XYZ file of N, CA and C in Angstrom:
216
model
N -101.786 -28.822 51.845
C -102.453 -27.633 51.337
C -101.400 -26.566 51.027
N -101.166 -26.057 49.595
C -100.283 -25.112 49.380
C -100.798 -23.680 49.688
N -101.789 -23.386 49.905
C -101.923 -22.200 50.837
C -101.531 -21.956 52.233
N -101.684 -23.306 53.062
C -100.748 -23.426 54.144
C -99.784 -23.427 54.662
N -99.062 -23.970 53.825
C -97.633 -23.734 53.471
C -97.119 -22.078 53.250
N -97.466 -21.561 52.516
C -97.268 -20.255 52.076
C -97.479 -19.537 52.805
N -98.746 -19.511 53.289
C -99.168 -18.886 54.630
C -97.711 -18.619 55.670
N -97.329 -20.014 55.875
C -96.276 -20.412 57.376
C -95.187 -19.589 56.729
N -94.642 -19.720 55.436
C -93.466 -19.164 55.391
C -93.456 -17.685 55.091
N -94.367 -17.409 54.633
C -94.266 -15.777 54.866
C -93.785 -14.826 56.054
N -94.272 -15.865 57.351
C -94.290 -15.573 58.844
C -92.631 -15.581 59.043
N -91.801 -16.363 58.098
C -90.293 -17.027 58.822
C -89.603 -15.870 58.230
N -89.090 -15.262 59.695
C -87.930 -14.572 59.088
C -86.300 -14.958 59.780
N -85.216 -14.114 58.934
C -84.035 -14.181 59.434
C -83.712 -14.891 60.987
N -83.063 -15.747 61.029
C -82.865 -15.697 62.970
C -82.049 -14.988 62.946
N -80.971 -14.124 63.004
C -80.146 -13.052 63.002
C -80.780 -12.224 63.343
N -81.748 -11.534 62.275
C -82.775 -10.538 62.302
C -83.421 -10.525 63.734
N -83.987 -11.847 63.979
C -85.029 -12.004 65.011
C -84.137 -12.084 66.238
N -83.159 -12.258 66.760
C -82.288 -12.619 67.475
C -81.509 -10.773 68.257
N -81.589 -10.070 67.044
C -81.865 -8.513 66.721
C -82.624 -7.717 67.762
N -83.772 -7.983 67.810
C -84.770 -7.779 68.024
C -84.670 -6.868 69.596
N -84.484 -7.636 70.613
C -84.481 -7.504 71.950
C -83.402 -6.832 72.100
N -82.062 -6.997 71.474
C -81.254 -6.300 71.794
C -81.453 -4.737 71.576
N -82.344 -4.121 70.293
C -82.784 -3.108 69.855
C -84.330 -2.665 71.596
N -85.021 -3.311 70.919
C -86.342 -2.919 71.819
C -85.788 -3.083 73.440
N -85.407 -3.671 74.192
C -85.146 -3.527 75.569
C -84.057 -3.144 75.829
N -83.528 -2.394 75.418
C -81.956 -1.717 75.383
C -82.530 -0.604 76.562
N -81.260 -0.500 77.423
C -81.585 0.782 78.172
C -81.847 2.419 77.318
N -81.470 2.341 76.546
C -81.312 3.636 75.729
C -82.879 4.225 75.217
N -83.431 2.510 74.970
C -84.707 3.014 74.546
C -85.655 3.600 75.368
N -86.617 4.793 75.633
C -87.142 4.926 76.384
C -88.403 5.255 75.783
N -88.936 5.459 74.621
C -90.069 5.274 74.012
C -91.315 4.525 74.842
N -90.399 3.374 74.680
C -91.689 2.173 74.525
C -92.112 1.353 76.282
N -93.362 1.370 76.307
C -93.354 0.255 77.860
C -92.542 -1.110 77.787
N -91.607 -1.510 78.800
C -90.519 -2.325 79.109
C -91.639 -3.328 78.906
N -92.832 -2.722 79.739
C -93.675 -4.802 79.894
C -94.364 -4.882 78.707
N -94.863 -3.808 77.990
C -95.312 -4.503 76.973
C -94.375 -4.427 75.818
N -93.445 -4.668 75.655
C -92.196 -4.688 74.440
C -91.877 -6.541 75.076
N -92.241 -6.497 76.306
C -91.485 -8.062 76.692
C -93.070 -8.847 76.413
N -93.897 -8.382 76.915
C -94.793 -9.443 76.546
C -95.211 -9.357 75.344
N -94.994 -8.524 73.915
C -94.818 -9.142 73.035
C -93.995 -9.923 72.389
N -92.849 -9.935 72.944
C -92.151 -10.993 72.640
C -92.427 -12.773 72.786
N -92.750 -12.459 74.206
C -93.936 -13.830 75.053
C -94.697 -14.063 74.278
N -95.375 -13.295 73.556
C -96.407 -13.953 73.188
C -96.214 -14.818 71.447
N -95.284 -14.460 71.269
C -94.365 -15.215 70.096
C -94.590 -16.757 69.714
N -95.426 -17.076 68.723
C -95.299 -18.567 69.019
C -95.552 -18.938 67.532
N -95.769 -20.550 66.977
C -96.024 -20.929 66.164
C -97.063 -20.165 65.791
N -98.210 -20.384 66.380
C -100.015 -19.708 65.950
C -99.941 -18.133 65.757
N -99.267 -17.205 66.987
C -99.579 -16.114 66.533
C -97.879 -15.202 66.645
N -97.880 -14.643 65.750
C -96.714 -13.711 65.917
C -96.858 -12.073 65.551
N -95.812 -11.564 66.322
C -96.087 -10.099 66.377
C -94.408 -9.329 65.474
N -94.085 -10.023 64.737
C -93.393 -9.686 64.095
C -92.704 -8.225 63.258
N -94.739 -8.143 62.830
C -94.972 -6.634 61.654
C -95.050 -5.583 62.885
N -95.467 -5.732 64.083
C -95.600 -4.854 65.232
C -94.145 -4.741 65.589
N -93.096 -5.771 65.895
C -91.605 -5.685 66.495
C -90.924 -5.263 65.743
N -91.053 -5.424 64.591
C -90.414 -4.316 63.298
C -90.413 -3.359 63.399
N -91.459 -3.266 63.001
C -92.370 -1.789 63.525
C -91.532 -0.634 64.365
N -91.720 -1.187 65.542
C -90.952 -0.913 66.679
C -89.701 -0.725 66.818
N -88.954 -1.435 65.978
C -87.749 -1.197 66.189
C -86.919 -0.322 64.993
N -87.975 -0.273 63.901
C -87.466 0.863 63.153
C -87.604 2.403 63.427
N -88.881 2.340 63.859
C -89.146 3.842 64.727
C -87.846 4.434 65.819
N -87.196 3.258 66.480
C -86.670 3.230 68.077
C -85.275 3.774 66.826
N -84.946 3.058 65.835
C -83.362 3.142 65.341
C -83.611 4.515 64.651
N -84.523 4.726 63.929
C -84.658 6.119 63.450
C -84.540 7.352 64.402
N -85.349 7.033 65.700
C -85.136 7.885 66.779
C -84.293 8.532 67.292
N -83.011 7.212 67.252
C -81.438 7.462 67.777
C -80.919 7.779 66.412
N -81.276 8.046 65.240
C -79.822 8.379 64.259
C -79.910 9.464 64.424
N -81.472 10.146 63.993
C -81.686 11.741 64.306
C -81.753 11.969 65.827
N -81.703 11.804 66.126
C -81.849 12.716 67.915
C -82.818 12.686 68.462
N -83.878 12.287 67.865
C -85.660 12.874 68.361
C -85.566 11.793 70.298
N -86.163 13.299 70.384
C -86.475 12.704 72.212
C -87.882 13.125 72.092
N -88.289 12.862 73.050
C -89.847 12.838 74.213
C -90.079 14.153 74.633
């Protein structure tokens, strides 16, 4: 099924990128975000469901945070 297909690869990104990820979101520096739920979305990472557009998300807010200065 070529909708299936298409479907799956839309989901695949960079491993670099993705590999990225944790080092950005669970960094001590970050203090934004809850530690357990930044890790259990990661956990919950799998073939069926991914949280990708959310960890993005997340980690562009967190890098924008630190270029300008913005605190809590």
């Amino acid at each position: 099924d070529v909708t299936g297909v298409v479907g799956q690869q839309k989901h695949r990104r960079p491993r670099r990128f993705q590999a990225d990820l944790p080092d950005v979101l669970l960094d001590r520096e970050q203090t934004w975000f809850d530690r357990r739920c930044i890790e259990k979305l990661f956990s919950a990472e799998s073939a069926w469901r991914t949280n990708a557009e959310r960890l993005f998300g997340l980690v562009m807010l967190d890098l924008w945070r630190r270029e300008y200065g913005i605190g809590v």
